């Protein structure tokens, strides 16, 4: 090989400076972006160029459910590359057939026809188009505390402030917002259980008054926007309302799927069967980019005679499908769904003890290995330290100060406006849970000092 083909080694300073100069840091102003140079990762840790190991307490973006560098999944990527790295989606492939069979084993019953994209965003876009084509109706009801993706339709369905930059005219039309279920701080000022889940009834009220509603989309447990666990009546009631008004129910399980909440899929907690289930992230433990839109046979039958007007060059990309089969097999072999459920009481007890100790914690909530710790500056009023507006304007957030302290202690923790999302890989040990929660415990002094 000629010497001129060998790229010179880059120093960490060069890597960071090239990245900053030539790439966009997402969801932020660029000036303060100082990305760390990550060179390796294994199990529940990632490693930076200076040799420091960080406990990955949120599985990156709540997606590396199997932990880093699972050997079987890595091998499946190599196998797929050797066998068939690409073929157009119009052809049948062994990996697509295998994955589809495997999905029938783990998805909620009744979801039997699949469209494969390369992200949660795209999978939601497909869900909206399918719902609109199938029902002949237009509107989609979403909720304010939600995130469904970054492109035209999915950002329009997103209730959180990431939508604001696209308003009023930069987003897809036809999305309307309902209040979320948040029993800690109810947006319609009710109290559970005397409310009778009025937040679900509110959606019925919207459907009646909007007309032309094709679907309701919900994250069964809201993810980034607070790990909001609904009361047990909520999802069954929503299913009932959707059936009554001939509206499709879309479950966005991009974050809650794949064992995260202690079931294969979050809707399994309540036995609710959505018409469309959307997922991504943990489907491959994020090693390769795959999104899934799963529909019922009833929806599938409609397209036997009607034009399925959707697709991508990378739809059902073989490189994404083989590794998904390996991911599911590894999850089964390691019994990770039961592991997440089994560790839930341990995390609950530890976080409730943390709340007792720290005046700045307003609430802890979660399921399986998916938890939020919400900070408030006053427990009585439940007023947060920061607002969504602070986040968008790039103001320093209290949660970011706490997370930075944790990072200094070797624990990487995702934070959003006024809460932390604790979601370690499902292979996490009790000792690693202790390490992460201990780091939070120590770092919360920063927030406690600001309480009044
Ligand atoms: C619930 C939910 N839906 C959709 C998305 C978008 O997925 P992606 O980032 O893969 O496009 C996300 C991403 O965090 C999500 O949490």
GROMACS .gro file of C-alpha atoms and ligand atoms in nm:
model
  468
    1UNK     CA    1   0.000   0.000   0.000
    2UNK     CA    2   0.134   0.345  -0.084
    3UNK     CA    3   0.231   0.562   0.215
    4UNK     CA    4   0.025   0.848   0.080
    5UNK     CA    5  -0.295   0.647   0.143
    6UNK     CA    6  -0.225   0.618   0.515
    7UNK     CA    7  -0.410   0.894   0.702
    8UNK     CA    8  -0.193   1.066   0.963
    9UNK     CA    9  -0.293   1.010   1.326
   10UNK     CA   10  -0.507   1.290   1.466
   11UNK     CA   11  -0.451   1.421   1.816
   12UNK     CA   12  -0.753   1.461   2.043
   13UNK     CA   13  -0.724   1.838   2.008
   14UNK     CA   14  -0.742   1.800   1.629
   15UNK     CA   15  -1.037   1.561   1.644
   16UNK     CA   16  -1.235   1.795   1.868
   17UNK     CA   17  -1.143   2.105   1.673
   18UNK     CA   18  -1.227   1.945   1.333
   19UNK     CA   19  -1.558   1.819   1.474
   20UNK     CA   20  -1.648   2.161   1.608
   21UNK     CA   21  -1.541   2.343   1.295
   22UNK     CA   22  -1.693   2.111   1.034
   23UNK     CA   23  -2.001   1.965   1.205
   24UNK     CA   24  -2.316   2.084   1.374
   25UNK     CA   25  -2.380   2.005   1.738
   26UNK     CA   26  -2.751   1.927   1.749
   27UNK     CA   27  -3.023   2.099   1.953
   28UNK     CA   28  -2.793   2.375   2.076
   29UNK     CA   29  -2.613   2.697   1.993
   30UNK     CA   30  -2.271   2.602   1.857
   31UNK     CA   31  -2.043   2.835   2.047
   32UNK     CA   32  -2.032   2.639   2.372
   33UNK     CA   33  -2.017   2.291   2.214
   34UNK     CA   34  -1.707   2.108   2.344
   35UNK     CA   35  -1.758   1.742   2.249
   36UNK     CA   36  -1.550   1.483   2.434
   37UNK     CA   37  -1.337   1.253   2.218
   38UNK     CA   38  -1.475   0.903   2.280
   39UNK     CA   39  -1.252   0.621   2.159
   40UNK     CA   40  -1.405   0.304   2.300
   41UNK     CA   41  -1.697   0.160   2.494
   42UNK     CA   42  -1.776  -0.166   2.668
   43UNK     CA   43  -2.075  -0.294   2.864
   44UNK     CA   44  -2.204  -0.003   3.077
   45UNK     CA   45  -1.903   0.224   3.016
   46UNK     CA   46  -1.755   0.446   2.747
   47UNK     CA   47  -1.395   0.558   2.738
   48UNK     CA   48  -1.246   0.890   2.630
   49UNK     CA   49  -0.912   0.950   2.460
   50UNK     CA   50  -0.747   1.040   2.792
   51UNK     CA   51  -0.833   0.691   2.921
   52UNK     CA   52  -1.117   0.797   3.154
   53UNK     CA   53  -1.410   0.554   3.190
   54UNK     CA   54  -1.764   0.686   3.228
   55UNK     CA   55  -2.060   0.490   3.357
   56UNK     CA   56  -2.328   0.533   3.089
   57UNK     CA   57  -2.622   0.598   3.320
   58UNK     CA   58  -2.867   0.689   3.040
   59UNK     CA   59  -2.750   0.434   2.777
   60UNK     CA   60  -2.642   0.731   2.561
   61UNK     CA   61  -2.979   0.852   2.428
   62UNK     CA   62  -3.172   0.581   2.615
   63UNK     CA   63  -3.086   0.340   2.335
   64UNK     CA   64  -2.789   0.112   2.413
   65UNK     CA   65  -3.011  -0.133   2.600
   66UNK     CA   66  -2.776  -0.431   2.556
   67UNK     CA   67  -2.473  -0.235   2.674
   68UNK     CA   68  -2.179  -0.144   2.454
   69UNK     CA   69  -1.997  -0.377   2.216
   70UNK     CA   70  -2.203  -0.692   2.257
   71UNK     CA   71  -1.986  -0.945   2.067
   72UNK     CA   72  -2.277  -1.135   1.907
   73UNK     CA   73  -2.432  -0.817   1.763
   74UNK     CA   74  -2.094  -0.696   1.639
   75UNK     CA   75  -2.038  -1.030   1.468
   76UNK     CA   76  -2.385  -1.012   1.307
   77UNK     CA   77  -2.290  -0.677   1.149
   78UNK     CA   78  -1.977  -0.834   0.996
   79UNK     CA   79  -2.177  -1.141   0.884
   80UNK     CA   80  -2.441  -0.924   0.716
   81UNK     CA   81  -2.175  -0.713   0.543
   82UNK     CA   82  -2.014  -1.027   0.405
   83UNK     CA   83  -2.344  -1.184   0.301
   84UNK     CA   84  -2.537  -0.894   0.148
   85UNK     CA   85  -2.462  -0.533   0.246
   86UNK     CA   86  -2.733  -0.377   0.030
   87UNK     CA   87  -3.019  -0.465  -0.199
   88UNK     CA   88  -3.319  -0.250  -0.290
   89UNK     CA   89  -3.625  -0.285  -0.066
   90UNK     CA   90  -3.834  -0.439  -0.345
   91UNK     CA   91  -3.640  -0.766  -0.311
   92UNK     CA   92  -3.694  -1.029  -0.042
   93UNK     CA   93  -3.399  -1.094   0.190
   94UNK     CA   94  -3.331  -1.360   0.449
   95UNK     CA   95  -3.255  -1.099   0.716
   96UNK     CA   96  -3.587  -0.920   0.660
   97UNK     CA   97  -3.778  -1.250   0.676
   98UNK     CA   98  -3.591  -1.358   0.993
   99UNK     CA   99  -3.644  -1.025   1.169
  100UNK     CA  100  -4.013  -1.018   1.077
  101UNK     CA  101  -4.060  -1.366   1.226
  102UNK     CA  102  -3.872  -1.262   1.538
  103UNK     CA  103  -4.085  -0.948   1.577
  104UNK     CA  104  -4.399  -1.164   1.586
  105UNK     CA  105  -4.251  -1.331   1.898
  106UNK     CA  106  -4.200  -1.010   2.095
  107UNK     CA  107  -4.441  -0.741   1.972
  108UNK     CA  108  -4.787  -0.702   2.123
  109UNK     CA  109  -5.026  -0.946   1.959
  110UNK     CA  110  -5.200  -0.821   1.645
  111UNK     CA  111  -4.911  -0.619   1.501
  112UNK     CA  112  -4.825  -0.825   1.197
  113UNK     CA  113  -4.704  -0.611   0.908
  114UNK     CA  114  -4.382  -0.413   0.917
  115UNK     CA  115  -4.216  -0.115   0.753
  116UNK     CA  116  -3.847  -0.065   0.829
  117UNK     CA  117  -3.688   0.281   0.827
  118UNK     CA  118  -3.360   0.407   0.971
  119UNK     CA  119  -3.472   0.615   1.271
  120UNK     CA  120  -3.756   0.677   1.511
  121UNK     CA  121  -3.826   1.001   1.328
  122UNK     CA  122  -3.876   0.825   0.994
  123UNK     CA  123  -4.076   0.546   1.154
  124UNK     CA  124  -4.316   0.807   1.295
  125UNK     CA  125  -4.340   0.983   0.958
  126UNK     CA  126  -4.439   0.647   0.807
  127UNK     CA  127  -4.697   0.596   1.084
  128UNK     CA  128  -4.860   0.933   1.010
  129UNK     CA  129  -4.877   0.868   0.637
  130UNK     CA  130  -5.013   0.516   0.688
  131UNK     CA  131  -5.277   0.645   0.934
  132UNK     CA  132  -5.381   0.919   0.693
  133UNK     CA  133  -5.393   0.692   0.387
  134UNK     CA  134  -5.582   0.420   0.574
  135UNK     CA  135  -5.841   0.641   0.745
  136UNK     CA  136  -5.872   0.904   0.472
  137UNK     CA  137  -5.857   1.157   0.758
  138UNK     CA  138  -5.590   1.416   0.835
  139UNK     CA  139  -5.550   1.529   1.193
  140UNK     CA  140  -5.321   1.369   1.447
  141UNK     CA  141  -5.365   1.438   1.818
  142UNK     CA  142  -5.042   1.445   2.017
  143UNK     CA  143  -4.962   1.580   2.364
  144UNK     CA  144  -4.759   1.879   2.484
  145UNK     CA  145  -4.501   1.687   2.685
  146UNK     CA  146  -4.378   1.469   2.398
  147UNK     CA  147  -4.102   1.415   2.145
  148UNK     CA  148  -4.170   1.225   1.823
  149UNK     CA  149  -3.882   1.324   1.593
  150UNK     CA  150  -3.713   1.605   1.406
  151UNK     CA  151  -3.855   1.617   1.050
  152UNK     CA  152  -4.160   1.799   0.920
  153UNK     CA  153  -4.439   1.569   1.044
  154UNK     CA  154  -4.266   1.430   1.350
  155UNK     CA  155  -4.152   1.772   1.475
  156UNK     CA  156  -4.509   1.897   1.421
  157UNK     CA  157  -4.627   1.609   1.641
  158UNK     CA  158  -4.367   1.701   1.903
  159UNK     CA  159  -4.513   1.901   2.190
  160UNK     CA  160  -4.185   2.003   2.352
  161UNK     CA  161  -3.993   2.323   2.266
  162UNK     CA  162  -3.786   2.160   1.994
  163UNK     CA  163  -4.094   2.237   1.780
  164UNK     CA  164  -4.087   2.613   1.840
  165UNK     CA  165  -3.812   2.696   1.587
  166UNK     CA  166  -4.029   2.552   1.310
  167UNK     CA  167  -4.337   2.755   1.393
  168UNK     CA  168  -4.559   2.872   1.249
  169UNK     CA  169  -4.498   2.757   0.893
  170UNK     CA  170  -4.197   2.524   0.895
  171UNK     CA  171  -4.378   2.213   1.011
  172UNK     CA  172  -4.633   1.974   0.866
  173UNK     CA  173  -5.000   2.071   0.911
  174UNK     CA  174  -5.275   1.880   1.088
  175UNK     CA  175  -5.136   1.827   1.440
  176UNK     CA  176  -5.323   1.930   1.753
  177UNK     CA  177  -5.214   1.897   2.115
  178UNK     CA  178  -5.378   1.749   2.420
  179UNK     CA  179  -5.259   1.785   2.779
  180UNK     CA  180  -5.025   1.511   2.896
  181UNK     CA  181  -5.081   1.278   3.189
  182UNK     CA  182  -4.867   1.409   3.470
  183UNK     CA  183  -5.000   1.312   3.810
  184UNK     CA  184  -4.717   1.496   3.987
  185UNK     CA  185  -4.806   1.827   3.824
  186UNK     CA  186  -5.133   1.786   3.637
  187UNK     CA  187  -5.162   2.040   3.353
  188UNK     CA  188  -5.540   2.057   3.404
  189UNK     CA  189  -5.500   2.078   3.784
  190UNK     CA  190  -5.675   1.754   3.875
  191UNK     CA  191  -5.577   1.496   4.133
  192UNK     CA  192  -5.562   1.125   4.072
  193UNK     CA  193  -5.769   0.912   4.136
  194UNK     CA  194  -6.061   1.147   4.196
  195UNK     CA  195  -6.002   1.296   3.848
  196UNK     CA  196  -6.119   0.972   3.683
  197UNK     CA  197  -5.835   1.025   3.431
  198UNK     CA  198  -5.991   1.343   3.297
  199UNK     CA  199  -5.683   1.388   3.075
  200UNK     CA  200  -5.803   1.091   2.866
  201UNK     CA  201  -6.157   1.232   2.854
  202UNK     CA  202  -6.008   1.558   2.732
  203UNK     CA  203  -5.882   1.372   2.425
  204UNK     CA  204  -6.234   1.243   2.363
  205UNK     CA  205  -6.355   1.604   2.383
  206UNK     CA  206  -6.090   1.701   2.126
  207UNK     CA  207  -6.184   1.421   1.887
  208UNK     CA  208  -6.551   1.528   1.901
  209UNK     CA  209  -6.468   1.892   1.841
  210UNK     CA  210  -6.192   1.858   1.585
  211UNK     CA  211  -6.349   1.604   1.347
  212UNK     CA  212  -6.123   1.460   1.074
  213UNK     CA  213  -5.898   1.294   1.336
  214UNK     CA  214  -5.696   1.007   1.187
  215UNK     CA  215  -5.494   0.909   1.495
  216UNK     CA  216  -5.382   0.979   1.848
  217UNK     CA  217  -5.009   0.935   1.912
  218UNK     CA  218  -4.870   0.884   2.262
  219UNK     CA  219  -4.549   0.771   2.422
  220UNK     CA  220  -4.708   0.520   2.666
  221UNK     CA  221  -4.459   0.642   2.926
  222UNK     CA  222  -4.340   0.986   2.813
  223UNK     CA  223  -3.962   0.963   2.772
  224UNK     CA  224  -3.733   1.265   2.744
  225UNK     CA  225  -4.009   1.492   2.868
  226UNK     CA  226  -4.015   1.345   3.214
  227UNK     CA  227  -4.064   0.966   3.230
  228UNK     CA  228  -4.430   1.038   3.296
  229UNK     CA  229  -4.597   0.710   3.397
  230UNK     CA  230  -4.974   0.727   3.341
  231UNK     CA  231  -5.221   0.585   3.592
  232UNK     CA  232  -5.325   0.229   3.510
  233UNK     CA  233  -5.662   0.336   3.369
  234UNK     CA  234  -5.522   0.582   3.116
  235UNK     CA  235  -5.402   0.367   2.824
  236UNK     CA  236  -5.703   0.127   2.836
  237UNK     CA  237  -5.936   0.431   2.842
  238UNK     CA  238  -5.754   0.586   2.546
  239UNK     CA  239  -5.788   0.259   2.355
  240UNK     CA  240  -6.162   0.262   2.429
  241UNK     CA  241  -6.201   0.622   2.311
  242UNK     CA  242  -6.010   0.557   1.989
  243UNK     CA  243  -6.226   0.250   1.915
  244UNK     CA  244  -6.544   0.443   1.982
  245UNK     CA  245  -6.456   0.720   1.736
  246UNK     CA  246  -6.276   0.509   1.474
  247UNK     CA  247  -5.947   0.681   1.542
  248UNK     CA  248  -5.617   0.491   1.526
  249UNK     CA  249  -5.399   0.463   1.835
  250UNK     CA  250  -5.027   0.502   1.764
  251UNK     CA  251  -4.790   0.396   2.043
  252UNK     CA  252  -4.452   0.564   2.005
  253UNK     CA  253  -4.224   0.312   2.174
  254UNK     CA  254  -3.900   0.448   2.031
  255UNK     CA  255  -3.767   0.492   2.385
  256UNK     CA  256  -3.997   0.271   2.595
  257UNK     CA  257  -3.962  -0.042   2.382
  258UNK     CA  258  -3.713  -0.327   2.410
  259UNK     CA  259  -3.735  -0.407   2.779
  260UNK     CA  260  -3.670  -0.055   2.902
  261UNK     CA  261  -3.978  -0.051   3.129
  262UNK     CA  262  -3.961  -0.417   3.232
  263UNK     CA  263  -4.183  -0.551   2.950
  264UNK     CA  264  -4.087  -0.604   2.587
  265UNK     CA  265  -4.309  -0.304   2.508
  266UNK     CA  266  -4.456  -0.054   2.748
  267UNK     CA  267  -4.817  -0.103   2.631
  268UNK     CA  268  -4.784  -0.462   2.761
  269UNK     CA  269  -4.815  -0.322   3.116
  270UNK     CA  270  -5.183  -0.257   3.050
  271UNK     CA  271  -5.256  -0.519   2.781
  272UNK     CA  272  -5.332  -0.238   2.534
  273UNK     CA  273  -5.300  -0.321   2.162
  274UNK     CA  274  -5.219  -0.018   1.949
  275UNK     CA  275  -5.313  -0.003   1.580
  276UNK     CA  276  -4.963   0.113   1.497
  277UNK     CA  277  -4.652   0.072   1.710
  278UNK     CA  278  -4.342   0.274   1.628
  279UNK     CA  279  -4.001   0.188   1.764
  280UNK     CA  280  -3.626   0.232   1.700
  281UNK     CA  281  -3.327   0.279   1.939
  282UNK     CA  282  -3.312  -0.047   2.141
  283UNK     CA  283  -3.423  -0.257   1.842
  284UNK     CA  284  -3.053  -0.285   1.754
  285UNK     CA  285  -2.924  -0.145   2.082
  286UNK     CA  286  -2.843   0.150   1.850
  287UNK     CA  287  -2.542  -0.028   1.694
  288UNK     CA  288  -2.697   0.029   1.349
  289UNK     CA  289  -2.979   0.273   1.264
  290UNK     CA  290  -3.316   0.100   1.242
  291UNK     CA  291  -3.673   0.221   1.291
  292UNK     CA  292  -3.986   0.010   1.277
  293UNK     CA  293  -4.350   0.093   1.201
  294UNK     CA  294  -4.564  -0.209   1.289
  295UNK     CA  295  -4.931  -0.220   1.191
  296UNK     CA  296  -5.228  -0.450   1.239
  297UNK     CA  297  -5.344  -0.693   0.970
  298UNK     CA  298  -5.656  -0.481   0.930
  299UNK     CA  299  -5.446  -0.184   0.821
  300UNK     CA  300  -5.225  -0.411   0.610
  301UNK     CA  301  -5.529  -0.554   0.429
  302UNK     CA  302  -5.633  -0.208   0.314
  303UNK     CA  303  -5.309  -0.175   0.118
  304UNK     CA  304  -5.369  -0.499  -0.072
  305UNK     CA  305  -5.581  -0.295  -0.311
  306UNK     CA  306  -5.456   0.056  -0.234
  307UNK     CA  307  -5.124   0.217  -0.328
  308UNK     CA  308  -4.877   0.213  -0.038
  309UNK     CA  309  -4.738   0.555  -0.112
  310UNK     CA  310  -4.420   0.552   0.096
  311UNK     CA  311  -4.061   0.425   0.085
  312UNK     CA  312  -3.688   0.500   0.112
  313UNK     CA  313  -3.371   0.380  -0.063
  314UNK     CA  314  -3.262   0.254   0.279
  315UNK     CA  315  -3.596   0.095   0.370
  316UNK     CA  316  -3.533  -0.256   0.506
  317UNK     CA  317  -3.159  -0.200   0.465
  318UNK     CA  318  -3.001  -0.542   0.518
  319UNK     CA  319  -2.719  -0.396   0.733
  320UNK     CA  320  -2.980  -0.290   0.990
  321UNK     CA  321  -3.191  -0.606   0.992
  322UNK     CA  322  -2.943  -0.888   1.062
  323UNK     CA  323  -2.812  -0.704   1.371
  324UNK     CA  324  -3.171  -0.654   1.496
  325UNK     CA  325  -3.222  -1.033   1.492
  326UNK     CA  326  -2.897  -1.073   1.690
  327UNK     CA  327  -3.007  -0.801   1.935
  328UNK     CA  328  -3.339  -0.969   2.007
  329UNK     CA  329  -3.171  -1.309   2.046
  330UNK     CA  330  -2.919  -1.160   2.288
  331UNK     CA  331  -3.197  -0.994   2.487
  332UNK     CA  332  -3.371  -1.331   2.508
  333UNK     CA  333  -3.053  -1.521   2.598
  334UNK     CA  334  -2.966  -1.274   2.875
  335UNK     CA  335  -3.331  -1.248   2.987
  336UNK     CA  336  -3.296  -0.870   2.993
  337UNK     CA  337  -3.665  -0.784   3.004
  338UNK     CA  338  -3.708  -0.974   3.330
  339UNK     CA  339  -3.381  -0.830   3.451
  340UNK     CA  340  -3.514  -0.474   3.403
  341UNK     CA  341  -3.836  -0.566   3.584
  342UNK     CA  342  -3.642  -0.739   3.863
  343UNK     CA  343  -3.419  -0.437   3.927
  344UNK     CA  344  -3.714  -0.194   3.943
  345UNK     CA  345  -3.777  -0.228   4.321
  346UNK     CA  346  -3.405  -0.179   4.391
  347UNK     CA  347  -3.394   0.146   4.193
  348UNK     CA  348  -3.727   0.264   4.335
  349UNK     CA  349  -3.611   0.217   4.695
  350UNK     CA  350  -3.281   0.392   4.632
  351UNK     CA  351  -3.438   0.689   4.452
  352UNK     CA  352  -3.711   0.728   4.713
  353UNK     CA  353  -3.440   0.738   4.981
  354UNK     CA  354  -3.262   1.004   4.773
  355UNK     CA  355  -3.581   1.210   4.766
  356UNK     CA  356  -3.606   1.189   5.147
  357UNK     CA  357  -3.254   1.323   5.174
  358UNK     CA  358  -3.256   1.602   4.915
  359UNK     CA  359  -3.489   1.898   4.946
  360UNK     CA  360  -3.437   1.981   4.576
  361UNK     CA  361  -3.603   1.658   4.460
  362UNK     CA  362  -3.972   1.711   4.392
  363UNK     CA  363  -4.054   1.368   4.251
  364UNK     CA  364  -3.906   1.035   4.149
  365UNK     CA  365  -4.100   0.805   3.916
  366UNK     CA  366  -4.045   0.527   3.671
  367UNK     CA  367  -4.083   0.166   3.563
  368UNK     CA  368  -3.824  -0.104   3.504
  369UNK     CA  369  -3.492   0.067   3.435
  370UNK     CA  370  -3.649   0.393   3.320
  371UNK     CA  371  -3.663   0.666   3.588
  372UNK     CA  372  -3.689   1.040   3.629
  373UNK     CA  373  -3.561   1.246   3.920
  374UNK     CA  374  -3.735   1.584   3.899
  375UNK     CA  375  -3.585   1.890   4.067
  376UNK     CA  376  -3.783   2.180   4.213
  377UNK     CA  377  -3.679   2.495   4.389
  378UNK     CA  378  -3.980   2.469   4.615
  379UNK     CA  379  -4.152   2.143   4.708
  380UNK     CA  380  -4.477   2.318   4.800
  381UNK     CA  381  -4.524   2.511   4.476
  382UNK     CA  382  -4.336   2.251   4.266
  383UNK     CA  383  -4.172   2.539   4.082
  384UNK     CA  384  -3.879   2.414   3.873
  385UNK     CA  385  -3.535   2.574   3.870
  386UNK     CA  386  -3.554   2.628   3.496
  387UNK     CA  387  -3.813   2.655   3.223
  388UNK     CA  388  -3.833   2.520   2.869
  389UNK     CA  389  -3.766   2.875   2.750
  390UNK     CA  390  -3.434   2.875   2.948
  391UNK     CA  391  -3.336   2.553   2.769
  392UNK     CA  392  -3.408   2.690   2.422
  393UNK     CA  393  -3.229   3.017   2.499
  394UNK     CA  394  -2.919   2.826   2.613
  395UNK     CA  395  -2.929   2.960   2.971
  396UNK     CA  396  -2.723   2.763   3.225
  397UNK     CA  397  -2.953   2.502   3.379
  398UNK     CA  398  -2.930   2.367   3.732
  399UNK     CA  399  -2.966   2.009   3.602
  400UNK     CA  400  -2.667   2.066   3.373
  401UNK     CA  401  -2.455   2.184   3.665
  402UNK     CA  402  -2.546   1.871   3.859
  403UNK     CA  403  -2.482   1.650   3.554
  404UNK     CA  404  -2.141   1.818   3.500
  405UNK     CA  405  -2.044   1.738   3.859
  406UNK     CA  406  -2.151   1.375   3.803
  407UNK     CA  407  -1.943   1.364   3.485
  408UNK     CA  408  -1.643   1.474   3.689
  409UNK     CA  409  -1.711   1.170   3.908
  410UNK     CA  410  -1.719   0.936   3.606
  411UNK     CA  411  -2.097   0.909   3.561
  412UNK     CA  412  -2.265   1.029   3.240
  413UNK     CA  413  -2.624   1.135   3.310
  414UNK     CA  414  -2.883   1.279   3.066
  415UNK     CA  415  -3.079   1.579   3.187
  416UNK     CA  416  -3.372   1.771   3.037
  417UNK     CA  417  -3.490   2.114   3.164
  418UNK     CA  418  -3.554   2.016   3.525
  419UNK     CA  419  -3.514   1.639   3.554
  420UNK     CA  420  -3.265   1.358   3.499
  421UNK     CA  421  -3.345   1.048   3.296
  422UNK     CA  422  -3.189   0.744   3.460
  423UNK     CA  423  -3.188   0.461   3.205
  424UNK     CA  424  -2.872   0.248   3.223
  425UNK     CA  425  -2.810  -0.048   2.990
  426UNK     CA  426  -3.030  -0.341   3.096
  427UNK     CA  427  -2.716  -0.543   3.180
  428UNK     CA  428  -2.636  -0.298   3.463
  429UNK     CA  429  -2.535  -0.450   3.796
  430UNK     CA  430  -2.651  -0.340   4.142
  431UNK     CA  431  -2.297  -0.213   4.209
  432UNK     CA  432  -2.316   0.006   3.898
  433UNK     CA  433  -2.661   0.133   3.999
  434UNK     CA  434  -2.513   0.222   4.338
  435UNK     CA  435  -2.223   0.405   4.172
  436UNK     CA  436  -2.455   0.614   3.953
  437UNK     CA  437  -2.703   0.698   4.227
  438UNK     CA  438  -2.422   0.777   4.473
  439UNK     CA  439  -2.278   1.026   4.222
  440UNK     CA  440  -2.621   1.189   4.189
  441UNK     CA  441  -2.653   1.193   4.569
  442UNK     CA  442  -2.322   1.376   4.608
  443UNK     CA  443  -2.385   1.619   4.321
  444UNK     CA  444  -2.733   1.722   4.436
  445UNK     CA  445  -2.578   1.951   4.698
  446UNK     CA  446  -2.556   2.205   4.413
  447UNK     CA  447  -2.936   2.202   4.370
  448UNK     CA  448  -3.014   2.175   4.743
  449UNK     CA  449  -2.823   2.500   4.802
  450UNK     CA  450  -3.055   2.682   4.558
  451UNK     CA  451  -3.383   2.573   4.720
  452UNK     CA  452  -3.595   2.828   4.899
  453LIG     C1  453  -4.037   0.879   2.186
  453LIG     C2  454  -3.947   0.913   2.072
  453LIG     N1  455  -3.996   0.914   1.948
  453LIG     C3  456  -3.918   0.944   1.841
  453LIG     C4  457  -3.785   0.975   1.858
  453LIG     C5  458  -3.701   1.006   1.738
  453LIG     O1  459  -3.613   0.900   1.714
  453LIG     P1  460  -3.477   0.925   1.633
  453LIG     O2  461  -3.392   1.014   1.715
  453LIG     O3  462  -3.422   0.786   1.615
  453LIG     O4  463  -3.515   0.985   1.503
  453LIG     C6  464  -3.730   0.975   1.986
  453LIG     C7  465  -3.589   1.009   2.006
  453LIG     O5  466  -3.542   1.030   2.115
  453LIG     C8  467  -3.813   0.943   2.096
  453LIG     O6  468  -3.766   0.942   2.221
   0.00000   0.00000   0.00000
